[in-house]
Amino acid sequence: MIGDWLQGPYVYAVYKSYGFDLNQQAILFVTGFLSSGIFGTIVGSAADKYGRKKFCLLFALLYSASCFIVLSKDFYILLMGRILSGISTSLLFSVFESWMVSEHFSRGFSPSLLSETFSQAIYGNGLVAIFSGLLANWLVKQFGVTSPFLAAIGFFALASLVITFTWKENYGSKSDKDDATEASSLSRALKVISNDSRVLAVGAVQSLFEASMYTFVFFWGPFLEIHHKSEEAIMIGSLIYKNLSGPRNVPLSDIAQITFLVAGVSLLIPLLYPNETTLFCFFTLFEMTCGLYFPTVGTLRAKVVPENLRATISNLFRVPLNMFVVALLVTDLKISTRCLLCSVLLIIAFVWSFALPEVNNL
């Protein structure tokens, strides 16, 4: 995650320094989301068949290539980099979790510890984000705006070494490895989603929340970055989740309902009272709900998504959210209208969350 956090905030700055206008920048970003939506399902099903460890290594390779391509000022070469970045993002948010959940159960660890793992991961991610922000800021001042991308390659290489020498391989299942094609994996994954209301509910709330989150980050992220409160808010959210799911043993579906309702309201209030103080307070509150969301939905996915199709289904969940973000990027809407649409999506997620399975920390 250090590699991802290092260069993410500087993509805009690099494109701007190369002299690209807003339309060209929008095309580059849309390409990344389209790539994630189109190729994500393919790489997800391939990871279940050929091995999650291999595709974690592929992630490091592709993301490194996309970072190196940023050094080019050629628009079409940068488009290729955005395609690689989109594929990498799909891998980042699916195969690592799939590998971890499979390894957790294969080692005989208690299911209740999985929720703790997700909580610690989100908290640690906040610490990593703070460190990465400080390091990236220093690198930019010393070596220029492209330096965080080169530094990210080094961290991806280090991650590859750790994965290569310390991780075991795992697959969707033995039969999937030997017999299934990517097309059949996708077909079976779609069948599971349509036949299991629990899986559909988890996928629906994931798509709705993350579509709102990515749109929020795209249009409002720089505001919070100025105040350096985004990472701290996410960490606080993860600690709240740990307290609710642990000592209080609140059902995950209840935590999800609280999360989606608060998130929806936090994007709606600033539209009614548009001043800087309100924006800061409620947007920070939204970031806090992100810290609640990731361990909650991650644990629910581990509970209901079949092991043999975990990466495939995880990437299928990402298709609607990528398409929604693309739609908002290419349409000429006011930022306030986009914010309202995100709030509506979150309220829909709140309603749909009542269909989530009622489980207590697995």
PDB file of C-alpha atoms in Angstrom, residues 187-347:
ATOM      1  CA  SER A 187     -20.532 -17.785 -15.452  1.00  0.00           C
ATOM      2  CA  ARG A 188     -20.463 -19.636 -12.136  1.00  0.00           C
ATOM      3  CA  ALA A 189     -19.721 -16.422 -10.237  1.00  0.00           C
ATOM      4  CA  LEU A 190     -22.698 -14.664 -11.828  1.00  0.00           C
ATOM      5  CA  LYS A 191     -24.871 -17.655 -10.970  1.00  0.00           C
ATOM      6  CA  VAL A 192     -23.774 -17.506  -7.322  1.00  0.00           C
ATOM      7  CA  ILE A 193     -24.536 -13.779  -7.150  1.00  0.00           C
ATOM      8  CA  SER A 194     -27.990 -14.210  -8.689  1.00  0.00           C
ATOM      9  CA  ASN A 195     -28.920 -17.253  -6.570  1.00  0.00           C
ATOM     10  CA  ASP A 196     -27.556 -16.183  -3.173  1.00  0.00           C
ATOM     11  CA  SER A 197     -29.256 -13.060  -1.815  1.00  0.00           C
ATOM     12  CA  ARG A 198     -26.526 -12.649   0.818  1.00  0.00           C
ATOM     13  CA  VAL A 199     -23.790 -12.425  -1.820  1.00  0.00           C
ATOM     14  CA  LEU A 200     -25.916 -10.055  -3.912  1.00  0.00           C
ATOM     15  CA  ALA A 201     -26.519  -7.803  -0.903  1.00  0.00           C
ATOM     16  CA  VAL A 202     -22.814  -7.623  -0.037  1.00  0.00           C
ATOM     17  CA  GLY A 203     -21.935  -6.881  -3.671  1.00  0.00           C
ATOM     18  CA  ALA A 204     -24.637  -4.232  -3.964  1.00  0.00           C
ATOM     19  CA  VAL A 205     -23.624  -2.265  -0.876  1.00  0.00           C
ATOM     20  CA  GLN A 206     -19.952  -2.549  -1.874  1.00  0.00           C
ATOM     21  CA  SER A 207     -20.621  -1.126  -5.333  1.00  0.00           C
ATOM     22  CA  LEU A 208     -22.837   1.667  -3.999  1.00  0.00           C
ATOM     23  CA  PHE A 209     -20.494   2.760  -1.212  1.00  0.00           C
ATOM     24  CA  GLU A 210     -17.256   2.548  -3.189  1.00  0.00           C
ATOM     25  CA  ALA A 211     -18.745   4.346  -6.201  1.00  0.00           C
ATOM     26  CA  SER A 212     -19.589   7.219  -3.861  1.00  0.00           C
ATOM     27  CA  MET A 213     -16.193   7.015  -2.182  1.00  0.00           C
ATOM     28  CA  TYR A 214     -14.161   7.144  -5.412  1.00  0.00           C
ATOM     29  CA  THR A 215     -16.265  10.013  -6.729  1.00  0.00           C
ATOM     30  CA  PHE A 216     -15.814  11.844  -3.432  1.00  0.00           C
ATOM     31  CA  VAL A 217     -12.038  11.331  -3.491  1.00  0.00           C
ATOM     32  CA  PHE A 218     -11.808  12.526  -7.100  1.00  0.00           C
ATOM     33  CA  PHE A 219     -13.670  15.792  -6.541  1.00  0.00           C
ATOM     34  CA  TRP A 220     -13.166  16.547  -2.841  1.00  0.00           C
ATOM     35  CA  GLY A 221     -10.039  14.639  -1.825  1.00  0.00           C
ATOM     36  CA  PRO A 222      -7.692  17.626  -2.304  1.00  0.00           C
ATOM     37  CA  PHE A 223      -9.763  19.627   0.222  1.00  0.00           C
ATOM     38  CA  LEU A 224      -9.071  17.112   2.987  1.00  0.00           C
ATOM     39  CA  GLU A 225      -5.460  16.640   1.908  1.00  0.00           C
ATOM     40  CA  ILE A 226      -4.921  20.343   2.606  1.00  0.00           C
ATOM     41  CA  HIS A 227      -6.009  19.767   6.212  1.00  0.00           C
ATOM     42  CA  HIS A 228      -4.153  16.419   6.551  1.00  0.00           C
ATOM     43  CA  LYS A 229      -7.112  14.771   8.296  1.00  0.00           C
ATOM     44  CA  SER A 230      -8.160  12.056   5.847  1.00  0.00           C
ATOM     45  CA  GLU A 231      -5.860   9.290   7.125  1.00  0.00           C
ATOM     46  CA  GLU A 232      -6.493  10.071  10.796  1.00  0.00           C
ATOM     47  CA  ALA A 233     -10.250   9.896  10.254  1.00  0.00           C
ATOM     48  CA  ILE A 234      -9.971   6.477   8.583  1.00  0.00           C
ATOM     49  CA  MET A 235      -7.886   5.212  11.512  1.00  0.00           C
ATOM     50  CA  ILE A 236     -10.484   6.447  14.010  1.00  0.00           C
ATOM     51  CA  GLY A 237     -13.174   4.657  12.011  1.00  0.00           C
ATOM     52  CA  SER A 238     -11.241   1.388  12.158  1.00  0.00           C
ATOM     53  CA  LEU A 239     -10.893   1.734  15.951  1.00  0.00           C
ATOM     54  CA  ILE A 240     -14.645   2.309  16.271  1.00  0.00           C
ATOM     55  CA  TYR A 241     -15.235  -0.849  14.232  1.00  0.00           C
ATOM     56  CA  LYS A 242     -12.875  -2.801  16.479  1.00  0.00           C
ATOM     57  CA  ASN A 243     -14.789  -1.667  19.563  1.00  0.00           C
ATOM     58  CA  LEU A 244     -18.215  -2.406  18.070  1.00  0.00           C
ATOM     59  CA  SER A 245     -17.378  -5.813  16.606  1.00  0.00           C
ATOM     60  CA  GLY A 246     -15.203  -6.920  19.519  1.00  0.00           C
ATOM     61  CA  PRO A 247     -16.227  -6.051  23.101  1.00  0.00           C
ATOM     62  CA  ARG A 248     -19.746  -4.964  22.151  1.00  0.00           C
ATOM     63  CA  ASN A 249     -20.259  -7.820  19.651  1.00  0.00           C
ATOM     64  CA  VAL A 250     -22.547  -5.723  17.443  1.00  0.00           C
ATOM     65  CA  PRO A 251     -23.781  -7.667  14.373  1.00  0.00           C
ATOM     66  CA  LEU A 252     -21.913  -6.718  11.208  1.00  0.00           C
ATOM     67  CA  SER A 253     -25.172  -5.898   9.434  1.00  0.00           C
ATOM     68  CA  ASP A 254     -25.966  -3.327  12.147  1.00  0.00           C
ATOM     69  CA  ILE A 255     -22.508  -1.760  11.802  1.00  0.00           C
ATOM     70  CA  ALA A 256     -23.039  -1.581   8.033  1.00  0.00           C
ATOM     71  CA  GLN A 257     -26.418   0.126   8.467  1.00  0.00           C
ATOM     72  CA  ILE A 258     -24.936   2.746  10.790  1.00  0.00           C
ATOM     73  CA  THR A 259     -22.010   3.268   8.421  1.00  0.00           C
ATOM     74  CA  PHE A 260     -24.119   3.815   5.297  1.00  0.00           C
ATOM     75  CA  LEU A 261     -26.636   6.089   7.010  1.00  0.00           C
ATOM     76  CA  VAL A 262     -23.968   8.313   8.554  1.00  0.00           C
ATOM     77  CA  ALA A 263     -22.027   8.379   5.261  1.00  0.00           C
ATOM     78  CA  GLY A 264     -25.121   9.433   3.309  1.00  0.00           C
ATOM     79  CA  VAL A 265     -25.960  12.215   5.759  1.00  0.00           C
ATOM     80  CA  SER A 266     -22.334  13.402   5.877  1.00  0.00           C
ATOM     81  CA  LEU A 267     -22.401  14.124   2.122  1.00  0.00           C
ATOM     82  CA  LEU A 268     -25.876  15.678   2.246  1.00  0.00           C
ATOM     83  CA  ILE A 269     -25.446  18.229   5.065  1.00  0.00           C
ATOM     84  CA  PRO A 270     -22.652  20.210   3.301  1.00  0.00           C
ATOM     85  CA  LEU A 271     -25.044  20.800   0.393  1.00  0.00           C
ATOM     86  CA  LEU A 272     -27.491  22.471   2.774  1.00  0.00           C
ATOM     87  CA  TYR A 273     -24.842  24.469   4.671  1.00  0.00           C
ATOM     88  CA  PRO A 274     -21.990  25.049   2.190  1.00  0.00           C
ATOM     89  CA  ASN A 275     -19.258  26.694   4.246  1.00  0.00           C
ATOM     90  CA  GLU A 276     -15.693  25.573   4.877  1.00  0.00           C
ATOM     91  CA  THR A 277     -16.260  24.506   8.490  1.00  0.00           C
ATOM     92  CA  THR A 278     -19.250  22.348   7.563  1.00  0.00           C
ATOM     93  CA  LEU A 279     -17.388  20.855   4.611  1.00  0.00           C
ATOM     94  CA  PHE A 280     -14.411  19.960   6.762  1.00  0.00           C
ATOM     95  CA  CYS A 281     -16.419  18.448   9.633  1.00  0.00           C
ATOM     96  CA  PHE A 282     -18.782  16.330   7.574  1.00  0.00           C
ATOM     97  CA  PHE A 283     -16.251  15.282   4.950  1.00  0.00           C
ATOM     98  CA  THR A 284     -13.976  14.163   7.781  1.00  0.00           C
ATOM     99  CA  LEU A 285     -16.961  12.242   9.161  1.00  0.00           C
ATOM    100  CA  PHE A 286     -17.364  10.570   5.759  1.00  0.00           C
ATOM    101  CA  GLU A 287     -13.715   9.515   5.803  1.00  0.00           C
ATOM    102  CA  MET A 288     -14.334   8.063   9.260  1.00  0.00           C
ATOM    103  CA  THR A 289     -17.129   5.917   7.837  1.00  0.00           C
ATOM    104  CA  CYS A 290     -14.606   4.589   5.303  1.00  0.00           C
ATOM    105  CA  GLY A 291     -12.595   3.270   8.239  1.00  0.00           C
ATOM    106  CA  LEU A 292     -15.740   1.490   9.440  1.00  0.00           C
ATOM    107  CA  TYR A 293     -16.761   0.277   5.991  1.00  0.00           C
ATOM    108  CA  PHE A 294     -13.682  -1.648   4.866  1.00  0.00           C
ATOM    109  CA  PRO A 295     -13.343  -4.095   7.793  1.00  0.00           C
ATOM    110  CA  THR A 296     -17.129  -4.529   7.987  1.00  0.00           C
ATOM    111  CA  VAL A 297     -17.688  -5.403   4.340  1.00  0.00           C
ATOM    112  CA  GLY A 298     -14.380  -7.267   4.112  1.00  0.00           C
ATOM    113  CA  THR A 299     -15.488  -9.565   6.928  1.00  0.00           C
ATOM    114  CA  LEU A 300     -18.926 -10.013   5.361  1.00  0.00           C
ATOM    115  CA  ARG A 301     -17.313 -10.945   2.038  1.00  0.00           C
ATOM    116  CA  ALA A 302     -15.187 -13.529   3.826  1.00  0.00           C
ATOM    117  CA  LYS A 303     -18.365 -14.946   5.373  1.00  0.00           C
ATOM    118  CA  VAL A 304     -20.601 -15.258   2.307  1.00  0.00           C
ATOM    119  CA  VAL A 305     -18.427 -15.359  -0.839  1.00  0.00           C
ATOM    120  CA  PRO A 306     -17.461 -18.928  -1.881  1.00  0.00           C
ATOM    121  CA  GLU A 307     -13.744 -19.642  -1.530  1.00  0.00           C
ATOM    122  CA  ASN A 308     -13.393 -21.104  -5.033  1.00  0.00           C
ATOM    123  CA  LEU A 309     -14.684 -17.903  -6.676  1.00  0.00           C
ATOM    124  CA  ARG A 310     -13.517 -15.277  -4.193  1.00  0.00           C
ATOM    125  CA  ALA A 311     -11.306 -13.143  -6.479  1.00  0.00           C
ATOM    126  CA  THR A 312     -13.716 -13.514  -9.414  1.00  0.00           C
ATOM    127  CA  ILE A 313     -16.735 -12.331  -7.435  1.00  0.00           C
ATOM    128  CA  SER A 314     -14.752  -9.556  -5.719  1.00  0.00           C
ATOM    129  CA  ASN A 315     -13.893  -8.103  -9.129  1.00  0.00           C
ATOM    130  CA  LEU A 316     -17.438  -8.508 -10.437  1.00  0.00           C
ATOM    131  CA  PHE A 317     -18.539  -6.333  -7.515  1.00  0.00           C
ATOM    132  CA  ARG A 318     -16.195  -3.622  -8.811  1.00  0.00           C
ATOM    133  CA  VAL A 319     -17.695  -3.411 -12.315  1.00  0.00           C
ATOM    134  CA  PRO A 320     -20.796  -1.314 -11.409  1.00  0.00           C
ATOM    135  CA  LEU A 321     -18.801   1.077  -9.251  1.00  0.00           C
ATOM    136  CA  ASN A 322     -16.260   1.697 -12.031  1.00  0.00           C
ATOM    137  CA  MET A 323     -19.023   2.329 -14.559  1.00  0.00           C
ATOM    138  CA  PHE A 324     -20.745   4.788 -12.220  1.00  0.00           C
ATOM    139  CA  VAL A 325     -17.545   6.727 -11.598  1.00  0.00           C
ATOM    140  CA  VAL A 326     -16.894   6.865 -15.359  1.00  0.00           C
ATOM    141  CA  ALA A 327     -20.432   8.176 -15.918  1.00  0.00           C
ATOM    142  CA  LEU A 328     -19.907  10.966 -13.388  1.00  0.00           C
ATOM    143  CA  LEU A 329     -16.544  11.888 -14.882  1.00  0.00           C
ATOM    144  CA  VAL A 330     -17.809  12.187 -18.455  1.00  0.00           C
ATOM    145  CA  THR A 331     -21.040  14.053 -17.664  1.00  0.00           C
ATOM    146  CA  ASP A 332     -21.084  17.815 -17.220  1.00  0.00           C
ATOM    147  CA  LEU A 333     -22.621  18.064 -13.763  1.00  0.00           C
ATOM    148  CA  LYS A 334     -22.012  20.521 -10.963  1.00  0.00           C
ATOM    149  CA  ILE A 335     -19.924  19.186  -8.106  1.00  0.00           C
ATOM    150  CA  SER A 336     -22.887  19.746  -5.782  1.00  0.00           C
ATOM    151  CA  THR A 337     -25.053  17.560  -8.041  1.00  0.00           C
ATOM    152  CA  ARG A 338     -22.431  14.825  -8.014  1.00  0.00           C
ATOM    153  CA  CYS A 339     -22.275  15.040  -4.228  1.00  0.00           C
ATOM    154  CA  LEU A 340     -26.068  14.720  -4.040  1.00  0.00           C
ATOM    155  CA  LEU A 341     -25.989  11.635  -6.289  1.00  0.00           C
ATOM    156  CA  CYS A 342     -23.357  10.081  -4.042  1.00  0.00           C
ATOM    157  CA  SER A 343     -25.534  10.754  -1.002  1.00  0.00           C
ATOM    158  CA  VAL A 344     -28.492   9.095  -2.747  1.00  0.00           C
ATOM    159  CA  LEU A 345     -26.364   6.026  -3.535  1.00  0.00           C
ATOM    160  CA  LEU A 346     -25.356   5.775   0.115  1.00  0.00           C
ATOM    161  CA  ILE A 347     -28.966   5.970   1.275  1.00  0.00           C
TER     162      ILE A 347
END
